[in-house]
Structures are given as structure tokens and as C-alpha cells.
PDB file of C-alpha atoms in Angstrom:
ATOM      1  CA  MET B   1      43.706  41.479  20.210  1.00  0.00           C
ATOM      2  CA  PRO B   2      42.778  40.730  16.545  1.00  0.00           C
ATOM      3  CA  LEU B   3      46.475  40.190  15.746  1.00  0.00           C
ATOM      4  CA  PHE B   4      46.777  37.713  18.634  1.00  0.00           C
ATOM      5  CA  LYS B   5      43.706  35.783  17.369  1.00  0.00           C
ATOM      6  CA  GLU B   6      45.189  35.679  13.865  1.00  0.00           C
ATOM      7  CA  ILE B   7      48.537  34.365  15.149  1.00  0.00           C
ATOM      8  CA  LEU B   8      46.779  31.805  17.355  1.00  0.00           C
ATOM      9  CA  SER B   9      44.638  30.678  14.413  1.00  0.00           C
ATOM     10  CA  TRP B  10      47.750  30.175  12.258  1.00  0.00           C
ATOM     11  CA  ALA B  11      49.523  28.284  15.048  1.00  0.00           C
ATOM     12  CA  VAL B  12      46.566  25.933  15.511  1.00  0.00           C
ATOM     13  CA  GLU B  13      46.283  25.302  11.754  1.00  0.00           C
ATOM     14  CA  CYS B  14      50.040  24.603  11.447  1.00  0.00           C
ATOM     15  CA  THR B  15      49.890  22.219  14.396  1.00  0.00           C
ATOM     16  CA  ILE B  16      46.972  20.329  12.840  1.00  0.00           C
ATOM     17  CA  VAL B  17      48.814  20.024   9.505  1.00  0.00           C
ATOM     18  CA  ILE B  18      51.970  18.771  11.246  1.00  0.00           C
ATOM     19  CA  VAL B  19      49.992  16.185  13.242  1.00  0.00           C
ATOM     20  CA  ILE B  20      48.199  14.952  10.097  1.00  0.00           C
ATOM     21  CA  ALA B  21      51.493  14.738   8.148  1.00  0.00           C
ATOM     22  CA  TYR B  22      53.227  12.873  10.980  1.00  0.00           C
ATOM     23  CA  THR B  23      50.298  10.447  11.266  1.00  0.00           C
ATOM     24  CA  MET B  24      50.270   9.779   7.510  1.00  0.00           C
ATOM     25  CA  VAL B  25      54.012   9.092   7.395  1.00  0.00           C
ATOM     26  CA  SER B  26      54.019   7.013  10.594  1.00  0.00           C
ATOM     27  CA  PHE B  27      51.101   4.769   9.728  1.00  0.00           C
ATOM     28  CA  PHE B  28      50.947   4.733   5.940  1.00  0.00           C
ATOM     29  CA  GLY B  29      54.425   5.529   4.650  1.00  0.00           C
ATOM     30  CA  LEU B  30      58.061   4.697   5.152  1.00  0.00           C
ATOM     31  CA  ARG B  31      61.308   6.170   3.888  1.00  0.00           C
ATOM     32  CA  THR B  32      64.227   3.808   3.441  1.00  0.00           C
ATOM     33  CA  SER B  33      67.268   3.385   1.245  1.00  0.00           C
ATOM     34  CA  VAL B  34      68.170   0.721  -1.280  1.00  0.00           C
ATOM     35  CA  VAL B  35      70.967  -1.612  -0.158  1.00  0.00           C
ATOM     36  CA  GLY B  36      73.113  -3.048  -2.946  1.00  0.00           C
ATOM     37  CA  ASN B  37      72.757  -3.130  -6.716  1.00  0.00           C
ATOM     38  CA  ALA B  38      70.168  -5.907  -7.035  1.00  0.00           C
ATOM     39  CA  MET B  39      67.642  -3.474  -8.552  1.00  0.00           C
ATOM     40  CA  SER B  40      69.994  -1.475 -10.762  1.00  0.00           C
ATOM     41  CA  LYS B  41      68.962   0.183 -13.567  1.00  0.00           C
ATOM     42  CA  THR B  42      65.623   0.788 -11.810  1.00  0.00           C
ATOM     43  CA  LEU B  43      67.134   1.685  -8.411  1.00  0.00           C
ATOM     44  CA  THR B  44      70.738   2.097  -7.301  1.00  0.00           C
ATOM     45  CA  ASN B  45      72.650   1.529  -4.074  1.00  0.00           C
ATOM     46  CA  ASP B  46      71.882   4.089  -1.326  1.00  0.00           C
ATOM     47  CA  GLU B  47      69.023   5.643  -3.323  1.00  0.00           C
ATOM     48  CA  GLN B  48      66.212   6.848  -1.064  1.00  0.00           C
ATOM     49  CA  ILE B  49      62.729   5.455  -1.670  1.00  0.00           C
ATOM     50  CA  LEU B  50      59.269   6.067  -0.274  1.00  0.00           C
ATOM     51  CA  VAL B  51      57.201   3.003   0.577  1.00  0.00           C
ATOM     52  CA  ASN B  52      53.413   2.858   0.636  1.00  0.00           C
ATOM     53  CA  ARG B  53      52.645   0.641   3.651  1.00  0.00           C
ATOM     54  CA  PHE B  54      48.879   1.049   3.353  1.00  0.00           C
ATOM     55  CA  ILE B  55      48.254  -0.344  -0.143  1.00  0.00           C
ATOM     56  CA  TYR B  56      48.776  -4.005   0.746  1.00  0.00           C
ATOM     57  CA  MET B  57      46.375  -3.719   3.678  1.00  0.00           C
ATOM     58  CA  VAL B  58      43.557  -3.293   1.151  1.00  0.00           C
ATOM     59  CA  SER B  59      44.967  -5.170  -1.868  1.00  0.00           C
ATOM     60  CA  SER B  60      47.630  -7.731  -2.750  1.00  0.00           C
ATOM     61  CA  PRO B  61      50.923  -7.302  -4.626  1.00  0.00           C
ATOM     62  CA  LYS B  62      50.683  -7.784  -8.373  1.00  0.00           C
ATOM     63  CA  GLN B  63      53.165  -8.967 -10.990  1.00  0.00           C
ATOM     64  CA  GLY B  64      55.627  -6.189 -11.713  1.00  0.00           C
ATOM     65  CA  ASP B  65      55.197  -4.382  -8.372  1.00  0.00           C
ATOM     66  CA  VAL B  66      58.427  -3.351  -6.672  1.00  0.00           C
ATOM     67  CA  ILE B  67      58.018  -4.384  -3.048  1.00  0.00           C
ATOM     68  CA  VAL B  68      59.924  -3.866   0.186  1.00  0.00           C
ATOM     69  CA  PHE B  69      60.136  -6.846   2.534  1.00  0.00           C
ATOM     70  CA  LEU B  70      62.056  -8.428   5.382  1.00  0.00           C
ATOM     71  CA  PRO B  71      63.502 -11.813   4.339  1.00  0.00           C
ATOM     72  CA  ASN B  72      61.769 -14.521   6.367  1.00  0.00           C
ATOM     73  CA  GLY B  73      60.457 -11.784   8.665  1.00  0.00           C
ATOM     74  CA  ASN B  74      63.943 -11.173  10.086  1.00  0.00           C
ATOM     75  CA  GLU B  75      63.561  -7.794  11.795  1.00  0.00           C
ATOM     76  CA  LYS B  76      67.343  -7.533  12.280  1.00  0.00           C
ATOM     77  CA  SER B  77      67.886  -7.542   8.504  1.00  0.00           C
ATOM     78  CA  HIS B  78      67.828  -4.513   6.215  1.00  0.00           C
ATOM     79  CA  TYR B  79      64.820  -4.036   3.958  1.00  0.00           C
ATOM     80  CA  TYR B  80      65.026  -5.878   0.628  1.00  0.00           C
ATOM     81  CA  VAL B  81      63.629  -4.228  -2.504  1.00  0.00           C
ATOM     82  CA  ARG B  82      62.659  -6.615  -5.312  1.00  0.00           C
ATOM     83  CA  ARG B  83      60.140  -7.028  -8.162  1.00  0.00           C
ATOM     84  CA  VAL B  84      57.184  -9.430  -7.889  1.00  0.00           C
ATOM     85  CA  ILE B  85      57.311 -12.023 -10.664  1.00  0.00           C
ATOM     86  CA  ALA B  86      54.553 -14.384  -9.522  1.00  0.00           C
ATOM     87  CA  GLY B  87      51.875 -14.557  -6.853  1.00  0.00           C
ATOM     88  CA  PRO B  88      49.829 -17.062  -4.861  1.00  0.00           C
ATOM     89  CA  GLY B  89      49.060 -20.315  -6.686  1.00  0.00           C
ATOM     90  CA  ASP B  90      51.425 -19.574  -9.582  1.00  0.00           C
ATOM     91  CA  THR B  91      54.118 -21.967 -10.778  1.00  0.00           C
ATOM     92  CA  VAL B  92      57.597 -20.544 -11.438  1.00  0.00           C
ATOM     93  CA  TRP B  93      60.431 -22.178 -13.340  1.00  0.00           C
ATOM     94  CA  ILE B  94      63.709 -20.782 -14.659  1.00  0.00           C
ATOM     95  CA  ASN B  95      65.154 -22.594 -17.662  1.00  0.00           C
ATOM     96  CA  ASP B  96      67.899 -21.539 -20.099  1.00  0.00           C
ATOM     97  CA  GLY B  97      68.050 -18.058 -18.535  1.00  0.00           C
ATOM     98  CA  ALA B  98      64.333 -17.350 -18.967  1.00  0.00           C
ATOM     99  CA  VAL B  99      61.581 -17.126 -16.345  1.00  0.00           C
ATOM    100  CA  TYR B 100      58.385 -19.101 -16.870  1.00  0.00           C
ATOM    101  CA  VAL B 101      55.211 -18.386 -14.917  1.00  0.00           C
ATOM    102  CA  ASN B 102      52.426 -20.961 -15.221  1.00  0.00           C
ATOM    103  CA  GLY B 103      54.198 -22.563 -18.177  1.00  0.00           C
ATOM    104  CA  ALA B 104      54.469 -19.357 -20.242  1.00  0.00           C
ATOM    105  CA  ILE B 105      57.550 -17.194 -20.587  1.00  0.00           C
ATOM    106  CA  TYR B 106      57.287 -14.172 -18.275  1.00  0.00           C
ATOM    107  CA  ASN B 107      56.849 -10.982 -20.269  1.00  0.00           C
ATOM    108  CA  GLU B 108      59.248  -8.473 -18.692  1.00  0.00           C
ATOM    109  CA  ALA B 109      58.170  -4.834 -18.541  1.00  0.00           C
ATOM    110  CA  ILE B 110      61.858  -3.881 -18.233  1.00  0.00           C
ATOM    111  CA  SER B 111      65.033  -4.964 -19.995  1.00  0.00           C
ATOM    112  CA  VAL B 112      66.876  -7.637 -17.994  1.00  0.00           C
ATOM    113  CA  SER B 113      69.757  -9.968 -18.716  1.00  0.00           C
ATOM    114  CA  SER B 114      69.482 -13.725 -19.086  1.00  0.00           C
ATOM    115  CA  ILE B 115      69.654 -15.529 -15.731  1.00  0.00           C
ATOM    116  CA  GLU B 116      72.900 -17.451 -15.246  1.00  0.00           C
ATOM    117  CA  ASP B 117      71.924 -19.282 -12.033  1.00  0.00           C
ATOM    118  CA  ALA B 118      68.357 -20.518 -11.637  1.00  0.00           C
ATOM    119  CA  GLY B 119      68.968 -21.526  -8.034  1.00  0.00           C
ATOM    120  CA  ILE B 120      66.053 -23.387  -6.470  1.00  0.00           C
ATOM    121  CA  ALA B 121      63.861 -22.323  -9.411  1.00  0.00           C
ATOM    122  CA  ALA B 122      65.699 -24.782 -11.677  1.00  0.00           C
ATOM    123  CA  ASP B 123      62.842 -27.075 -10.651  1.00  0.00           C
ATOM    124  CA  GLU B 124      59.251 -25.860 -10.769  1.00  0.00           C
ATOM    125  CA  ILE B 125      58.128 -23.986  -7.663  1.00  0.00           C
ATOM    126  CA  VAL B 126      54.436 -23.834  -6.784  1.00  0.00           C
ATOM    127  CA  LEU B 127      53.658 -20.792  -4.642  1.00  0.00           C
ATOM    128  CA  GLY B 128      51.482 -21.125  -1.566  1.00  0.00           C
ATOM    129  CA  ALA B 129      48.331 -19.137  -0.785  1.00  0.00           C
ATOM    130  CA  ASP B 130      50.242 -16.186   0.683  1.00  0.00           C
ATOM    131  CA  GLU B 131      53.580 -16.431  -1.158  1.00  0.00           C
ATOM    132  CA  TYR B 132      55.281 -14.310  -3.814  1.00  0.00           C
ATOM    133  CA  PHE B 133      58.283 -15.033  -6.021  1.00  0.00           C
ATOM    134  CA  VAL B 134      60.537 -11.981  -6.345  1.00  0.00           C
ATOM    135  CA  LEU B 135      63.617 -11.190  -8.422  1.00  0.00           C
ATOM    136  CA  GLY B 136      65.977  -8.225  -8.533  1.00  0.00           C
ATOM    137  CA  ASP B 137      66.142  -6.323 -11.822  1.00  0.00           C
ATOM    138  CA  ASN B 138      69.904  -6.947 -11.909  1.00  0.00           C
ATOM    139  CA  ARG B 139      69.182 -10.672 -12.186  1.00  0.00           C
ATOM    140  CA  ASN B 140      72.732 -12.009 -11.964  1.00  0.00           C
ATOM    141  CA  HIS B 141      73.685  -9.861  -8.957  1.00  0.00           C
ATOM    142  CA  SER B 142      70.602 -10.226  -6.792  1.00  0.00           C
ATOM    143  CA  GLU B 143      69.779 -12.094  -3.615  1.00  0.00           C
ATOM    144  CA  ASP B 144      66.162 -13.061  -4.250  1.00  0.00           C
ATOM    145  CA  SER B 145      63.638 -15.928  -4.314  1.00  0.00           C
ATOM    146  CA  ARG B 146      66.037 -18.147  -6.280  1.00  0.00           C
ATOM    147  CA  LEU B 147      68.149 -18.542  -3.147  1.00  0.00           C
ATOM    148  CA  ALA B 148      67.065 -20.852  -0.344  1.00  0.00           C
ATOM    149  CA  ASN B 149      67.886 -18.287   2.367  1.00  0.00           C
ATOM    150  CA  ILE B 150      65.334 -15.859   0.839  1.00  0.00           C
ATOM    151  CA  GLY B 151      62.899 -18.187  -0.922  1.00  0.00           C
ATOM    152  CA  ASN B 152      59.301 -17.284  -1.517  1.00  0.00           C
ATOM    153  CA  VAL B 153      58.212 -14.129   0.289  1.00  0.00           C
ATOM    154  CA  LYS B 154      55.166 -14.465   2.529  1.00  0.00           C
ATOM    155  CA  LYS B 155      52.667 -11.594   2.406  1.00  0.00           C
ATOM    156  CA  GLU B 156      53.055 -10.999   6.146  1.00  0.00           C
ATOM    157  CA  TYR B 157      56.748 -10.110   5.594  1.00  0.00           C
ATOM    158  CA  ILE B 158      55.977  -7.510   2.918  1.00  0.00           C
ATOM    159  CA  ILE B 159      56.309  -3.980   4.282  1.00  0.00           C
ATOM    160  CA  GLY B 160      54.786  -2.207   1.282  1.00  0.00           C
ATOM    161  CA  LYS B 161      55.121  -1.054  -2.291  1.00  0.00           C
ATOM    162  CA  ALA B 162      58.063   1.127  -3.329  1.00  0.00           C
ATOM    163  CA  TRP B 163      56.520   3.958  -5.326  1.00  0.00           C
ATOM    164  CA  PHE B 164      58.879   6.961  -5.405  1.00  0.00           C
ATOM    165  CA  TYR B 165      62.664   7.364  -5.496  1.00  0.00           C
ATOM    166  CA  PHE B 166      64.880  10.374  -4.915  1.00  0.00           C
ATOM    167  CA  ASP B 167      68.627  10.782  -5.005  1.00  0.00           C
ATOM    168  CA  GLY B 168      69.120  14.527  -4.870  1.00  0.00           C
ATOM    169  CA  ILE B 169      67.529  17.450  -6.642  1.00  0.00           C
ATOM    170  CA  GLY B 170      66.463  16.548 -10.158  1.00  0.00           C
ATOM    171  CA  ASP B 171      66.959  12.805  -9.720  1.00  0.00           C
ATOM    172  CA  MET B 172      63.557  11.641  -8.533  1.00  0.00           C
ATOM    173  CA  GLY B 173      60.431  10.011  -9.879  1.00  0.00           C
ATOM    174  CA  LEU B 174      57.907   7.222  -9.736  1.00  0.00           C
ATOM    175  CA  ILE B 175      59.117   3.624  -9.613  1.00  0.00           C
ATOM    176  CA  HIS B 176      57.871   1.412 -12.463  1.00  0.00           C
TER     177      HIS B 176
END
């Protein structure tokens, strides 16, 4: 009888852990893959990423965050992964290959190439109260806020913050 109680205790504890893990992943996390090379050197095509869906329920995206979103809320589209350049109320302008936010050149935390096509950001763009301007790290091979079909990303279309990548054993880490 003591052995049966011990086995039952272990089974109950394992079940509780599995239920908690499933709940955490279902409601707070998401695993998806990167589509395309718009974020390369930071992330590559088909790389798996973990997305924190909870963080933007209690805070807002910040400059430099790598976010996952659905363009224009299109649920039939794949998830887009891009870097936040500017947030609500900011003014964005791309001139001579450089990004300006609120009149000052945007200080990149990563090394990126000069932008060849400013797209709709060739003229100043003023972001609305719930809008974000995003760019891929591979600036000249990215479908992002410079294009009219993507445009500014509304907060309601943001799925979460990409925070961890993995592409096999030994190739994993935090996303910066």
C-alpha cells in the first residue's frame, strides 16, 4: 500500500506540472518560425522563436523590441517578426538611407545597412496613439512599415515580443 500511495503521489504531481506548463504555453507563450530573411543577422529563415504573449498585456512595446505581429490583423497571413523603431506619437522619416525619429537620427543598437528605398517614410510619418513603426534588420530585403501594404502596426495586431531563438542544439539564445 505505501508503494501505491507513492506512485499515486508522483502521478498527481506530474499531472499538475503538465497542466501548469500547458496553461503557461497556451496563454502566455507561442512558438513560431521566422519566415524569410528580413531579420537576418539577428534571425534567419525557418529559425524557431519563442514569443512572450503576456508582456504587452501589461506594458507597451519599446524601441528596439523585436515583435511578432499579423500585418493589418490578417489572420490568414504568417507571423511577421520585425524591430520596433518608433512608438505612439513619434515622427519617423527616412532620408539619405538614415532613419530619423522625432527629428534625430535613430541610434541603432545593431549594425544595419543604409536604406535604399524609403517607401512611404520618404515623407514624415506621424504615428497614432496605438501605432508602431517597424523595420526588419535586413533593411533592404524586408517587408515592413515602409510599405503601404504593411504600414504602421497597430498594438492590437501585435502578438508579443520575440525573446528566445533556437535552431538546433548549440544554436540558441536570447533575442536582442
